[in-house]
Amino acid sequence: FTPNKDVLLYVTAPWCGHCKKLDPECQKLGEKIQSDRLDDLITIAKIDGVANDSPLDSLEWTSFPTLWYIKAGQSAPMVFEGERTAKALWKFIRKHATKADEIIERIDRLSRQRAEEL
């Protein structure tokens, strides 16, 4: 994957109802990552698991949606099995992020900046 960014890989199928319910949650998560200026540390990648092969030999899927978290510079994925909401995904990312301390620091700094702008 990438040596500098963590990746949340979201494997979908066009006919999957659960995937369609998860799409807006992943969209919310992506918007949060961008608004918190963390997109240089975290990427959300969506792949059609029916039309595409796995990008890594270590990833195989048998159901949809499937969510994996791959830390920067690593190829061993972690399976996400929690609640499929933006909030739960964000909590998982903050817990497992390669640069968790930097994420927290940036969010705190950005919160202070936004408060000063008011």
PDB file of C-alpha atoms in Angstrom:
ATOM      1  CA  PHE A   1       0.000   0.000   0.000  1.00  0.00           C
ATOM      2  CA  THR A   2       1.636   3.244   1.012  1.00  0.00           C
ATOM      3  CA  PRO A   3       4.624   3.801   3.279  1.00  0.00           C
ATOM      4  CA  ASN A   4       3.322   7.140   4.606  1.00  0.00           C
ATOM      5  CA  LYS A   5      -0.427   6.711   5.083  1.00  0.00           C
ATOM      6  CA  ASP A   6      -2.723   4.379   6.933  1.00  0.00           C
ATOM      7  CA  VAL A   7      -5.473   2.996   4.701  1.00  0.00           C
ATOM      8  CA  LEU A   8      -9.017   2.010   5.566  1.00  0.00           C
ATOM      9  CA  LEU A   9      -9.892  -0.360   2.733  1.00  0.00           C
ATOM     10  CA  TYR A  10     -13.595  -0.766   2.141  1.00  0.00           C
ATOM     11  CA  VAL A  11     -14.536  -3.710  -0.113  1.00  0.00           C
ATOM     12  CA  THR A  12     -18.031  -3.520  -1.604  1.00  0.00           C
ATOM     13  CA  ALA A  13     -20.333  -5.171  -4.103  1.00  0.00           C
ATOM     14  CA  PRO A  14     -22.740  -3.180  -6.306  1.00  0.00           C
ATOM     15  CA  TRP A  15     -25.726  -5.319  -5.265  1.00  0.00           C
ATOM     16  CA  CYS A  16     -24.954  -5.316  -1.516  1.00  0.00           C
ATOM     17  CA  GLY A  17     -27.570  -3.583   0.642  1.00  0.00           C
ATOM     18  CA  HIS A  18     -25.245  -3.413   3.670  1.00  0.00           C
ATOM     19  CA  CYS A  19     -22.627  -1.706   1.484  1.00  0.00           C
ATOM     20  CA  LYS A  20     -25.174   0.896   0.396  1.00  0.00           C
ATOM     21  CA  LYS A  21     -25.949   1.610   4.061  1.00  0.00           C
ATOM     22  CA  LEU A  22     -22.243   1.928   4.849  1.00  0.00           C
ATOM     23  CA  ASP A  23     -21.479   4.299   1.947  1.00  0.00           C
ATOM     24  CA  PRO A  24     -22.782   7.463   3.672  1.00  0.00           C
ATOM     25  CA  GLU A  25     -20.948   6.534   6.873  1.00  0.00           C
ATOM     26  CA  CYS A  26     -17.662   6.205   4.980  1.00  0.00           C
ATOM     27  CA  GLN A  27     -18.448   9.513   3.263  1.00  0.00           C
ATOM     28  CA  LYS A  28     -18.916  11.196   6.676  1.00  0.00           C
ATOM     29  CA  LEU A  29     -15.650   9.691   7.873  1.00  0.00           C
ATOM     30  CA  GLY A  30     -13.833  10.930   4.779  1.00  0.00           C
ATOM     31  CA  GLU A  31     -15.242  14.424   5.285  1.00  0.00           C
ATOM     32  CA  LYS A  32     -14.065  14.393   8.907  1.00  0.00           C
ATOM     33  CA  ILE A  33     -10.580  13.304   7.894  1.00  0.00           C
ATOM     34  CA  GLN A  34     -10.426  16.121   5.337  1.00  0.00           C
ATOM     35  CA  SER A  35     -11.906  18.791   7.614  1.00  0.00           C
ATOM     36  CA  ASP A  36      -9.476  17.801  10.379  1.00  0.00           C
ATOM     37  CA  ARG A  37      -6.645  18.035   7.827  1.00  0.00           C
ATOM     38  CA  LEU A  38      -5.573  14.435   8.352  1.00  0.00           C
ATOM     39  CA  ASP A  39      -5.719  13.280   4.736  1.00  0.00           C
ATOM     40  CA  ASP A  40      -1.927  13.174   4.564  1.00  0.00           C
ATOM     41  CA  LEU A  41      -2.003  10.494   7.296  1.00  0.00           C
ATOM     42  CA  ILE A  42      -5.154   8.484   6.507  1.00  0.00           C
ATOM     43  CA  THR A  43      -6.807   7.373   3.264  1.00  0.00           C
ATOM     44  CA  ILE A  44     -10.156   5.706   2.783  1.00  0.00           C
ATOM     45  CA  ALA A  45     -10.065   3.460  -0.264  1.00  0.00           C
ATOM     46  CA  LYS A  46     -13.142   1.797  -1.737  1.00  0.00           C
ATOM     47  CA  ILE A  47     -12.870  -1.184  -4.055  1.00  0.00           C
ATOM     48  CA  ASP A  48     -15.521  -3.161  -5.903  1.00  0.00           C
ATOM     49  CA  GLY A  49     -14.774  -6.670  -4.655  1.00  0.00           C
ATOM     50  CA  VAL A  50     -16.726  -8.285  -7.492  1.00  0.00           C
ATOM     51  CA  ALA A  51     -15.020  -6.479 -10.366  1.00  0.00           C
ATOM     52  CA  ASN A  52     -11.512  -6.355  -8.873  1.00  0.00           C
ATOM     53  CA  ASP A  53      -8.948  -8.730  -7.458  1.00  0.00           C
ATOM     54  CA  SER A  54      -7.341  -8.122  -4.099  1.00  0.00           C
ATOM     55  CA  PRO A  55      -4.566  -5.512  -4.108  1.00  0.00           C
ATOM     56  CA  LEU A  56      -2.615  -7.615  -1.572  1.00  0.00           C
ATOM     57  CA  ASP A  57      -2.088 -11.362  -1.323  1.00  0.00           C
ATOM     58  CA  SER A  58      -2.920 -11.151   2.387  1.00  0.00           C
ATOM     59  CA  LEU A  59      -6.435  -9.821   1.684  1.00  0.00           C
ATOM     60  CA  GLU A  60      -9.233 -12.169   0.754  1.00  0.00           C
ATOM     61  CA  TRP A  61     -12.930 -11.484   1.064  1.00  0.00           C
ATOM     62  CA  THR A  62     -15.918 -13.759   1.090  1.00  0.00           C
ATOM     63  CA  SER A  63     -18.601 -11.309   2.182  1.00  0.00           C
ATOM     64  CA  PHE A  64     -19.532  -7.675   1.709  1.00  0.00           C
ATOM     65  CA  PRO A  65     -18.842  -5.164   2.980  1.00  0.00           C
ATOM     66  CA  THR A  66     -15.412  -6.033   4.304  1.00  0.00           C
ATOM     67  CA  LEU A  67     -13.303  -3.401   6.058  1.00  0.00           C
ATOM     68  CA  TRP A  68      -9.572  -3.609   6.674  1.00  0.00           C
ATOM     69  CA  TYR A  69      -7.174  -1.164   8.277  1.00  0.00           C
ATOM     70  CA  ILE A  70      -3.635  -1.259   6.927  1.00  0.00           C
ATOM     71  CA  LYS A  71      -1.020   0.740   8.794  1.00  0.00           C
ATOM     72  CA  ALA A  72       1.486   2.859   6.909  1.00  0.00           C
ATOM     73  CA  GLY A  73       4.329   0.787   5.503  1.00  0.00           C
ATOM     74  CA  GLN A  74       2.772  -2.527   6.520  1.00  0.00           C
ATOM     75  CA  SER A  75       0.982  -5.199   4.557  1.00  0.00           C
ATOM     76  CA  ALA A  76      -0.648  -7.065   7.458  1.00  0.00           C
ATOM     77  CA  PRO A  77      -4.249  -5.823   7.597  1.00  0.00           C
ATOM     78  CA  MET A  78      -6.482  -5.574  10.650  1.00  0.00           C
ATOM     79  CA  VAL A  79     -10.101  -6.562  10.105  1.00  0.00           C
ATOM     80  CA  PHE A  80     -12.687  -4.079  11.325  1.00  0.00           C
ATOM     81  CA  GLU A  81     -15.621  -5.925  12.871  1.00  0.00           C
ATOM     82  CA  GLY A  82     -17.299  -3.176  14.863  1.00  0.00           C
ATOM     83  CA  GLU A  83     -20.440  -1.162  14.354  1.00  0.00           C
ATOM     84  CA  ARG A  84     -20.565   0.185  10.812  1.00  0.00           C
ATOM     85  CA  THR A  85     -20.878   3.867  11.612  1.00  0.00           C
ATOM     86  CA  ALA A  86     -18.586   6.811  10.984  1.00  0.00           C
ATOM     87  CA  LYS A  87     -18.222   7.252  14.744  1.00  0.00           C
ATOM     88  CA  ALA A  88     -17.177   3.625  15.340  1.00  0.00           C
ATOM     89  CA  LEU A  89     -14.789   3.664  12.379  1.00  0.00           C
ATOM     90  CA  TRP A  90     -13.214   6.900  13.638  1.00  0.00           C
ATOM     91  CA  LYS A  91     -12.777   5.434  17.128  1.00  0.00           C
ATOM     92  CA  PHE A  92     -11.097   2.367  15.598  1.00  0.00           C
ATOM     93  CA  ILE A  93      -8.774   4.538  13.498  1.00  0.00           C
ATOM     94  CA  ARG A  94      -7.757   6.694  16.466  1.00  0.00           C
ATOM     95  CA  LYS A  95      -6.966   3.556  18.459  1.00  0.00           C
ATOM     96  CA  HIS A  96      -4.949   1.810  15.744  1.00  0.00           C
ATOM     97  CA  ALA A  97      -3.431   4.654  13.725  1.00  0.00           C
ATOM     98  CA  THR A  98       0.287   4.552  13.073  1.00  0.00           C
ATOM     99  CA  LYS A  99       0.521   8.191  14.120  1.00  0.00           C
ATOM    100  CA  ALA A 100      -2.248   8.278  16.735  1.00  0.00           C
ATOM    101  CA  ASP A 101      -0.449  10.886  18.857  1.00  0.00           C
ATOM    102  CA  GLU A 102      -0.031  13.189  15.867  1.00  0.00           C
ATOM    103  CA  ILE A 103      -3.705  12.809  14.968  1.00  0.00           C
ATOM    104  CA  ILE A 104      -4.790  13.808  18.471  1.00  0.00           C
ATOM    105  CA  GLU A 105      -2.321  16.704  18.513  1.00  0.00           C
ATOM    106  CA  ARG A 106      -3.559  18.007  15.152  1.00  0.00           C
ATOM    107  CA  ILE A 107      -7.208  17.761  16.150  1.00  0.00           C
ATOM    108  CA  ASP A 108      -6.509  19.629  19.391  1.00  0.00           C
ATOM    109  CA  ARG A 109      -4.548  22.320  17.554  1.00  0.00           C
ATOM    110  CA  LEU A 110      -7.259  22.694  14.919  1.00  0.00           C
ATOM    111  CA  SER A 111      -9.953  22.926  17.620  1.00  0.00           C
ATOM    112  CA  ARG A 112      -8.026  25.733  19.306  1.00  0.00           C
ATOM    113  CA  GLN A 113      -7.597  27.552  15.978  1.00  0.00           C
ATOM    114  CA  ARG A 114     -11.295  27.244  15.178  1.00  0.00           C
ATOM    115  CA  ALA A 115     -12.220  28.492  18.656  1.00  0.00           C
ATOM    116  CA  GLU A 116      -9.972  31.534  18.184  1.00  0.00           C
ATOM    117  CA  GLU A 117     -11.678  32.319  14.874  1.00  0.00           C
ATOM    118  CA  LEU A 118     -15.056  32.672  16.604  1.00  0.00           C
TER     119      LEU A 118
END
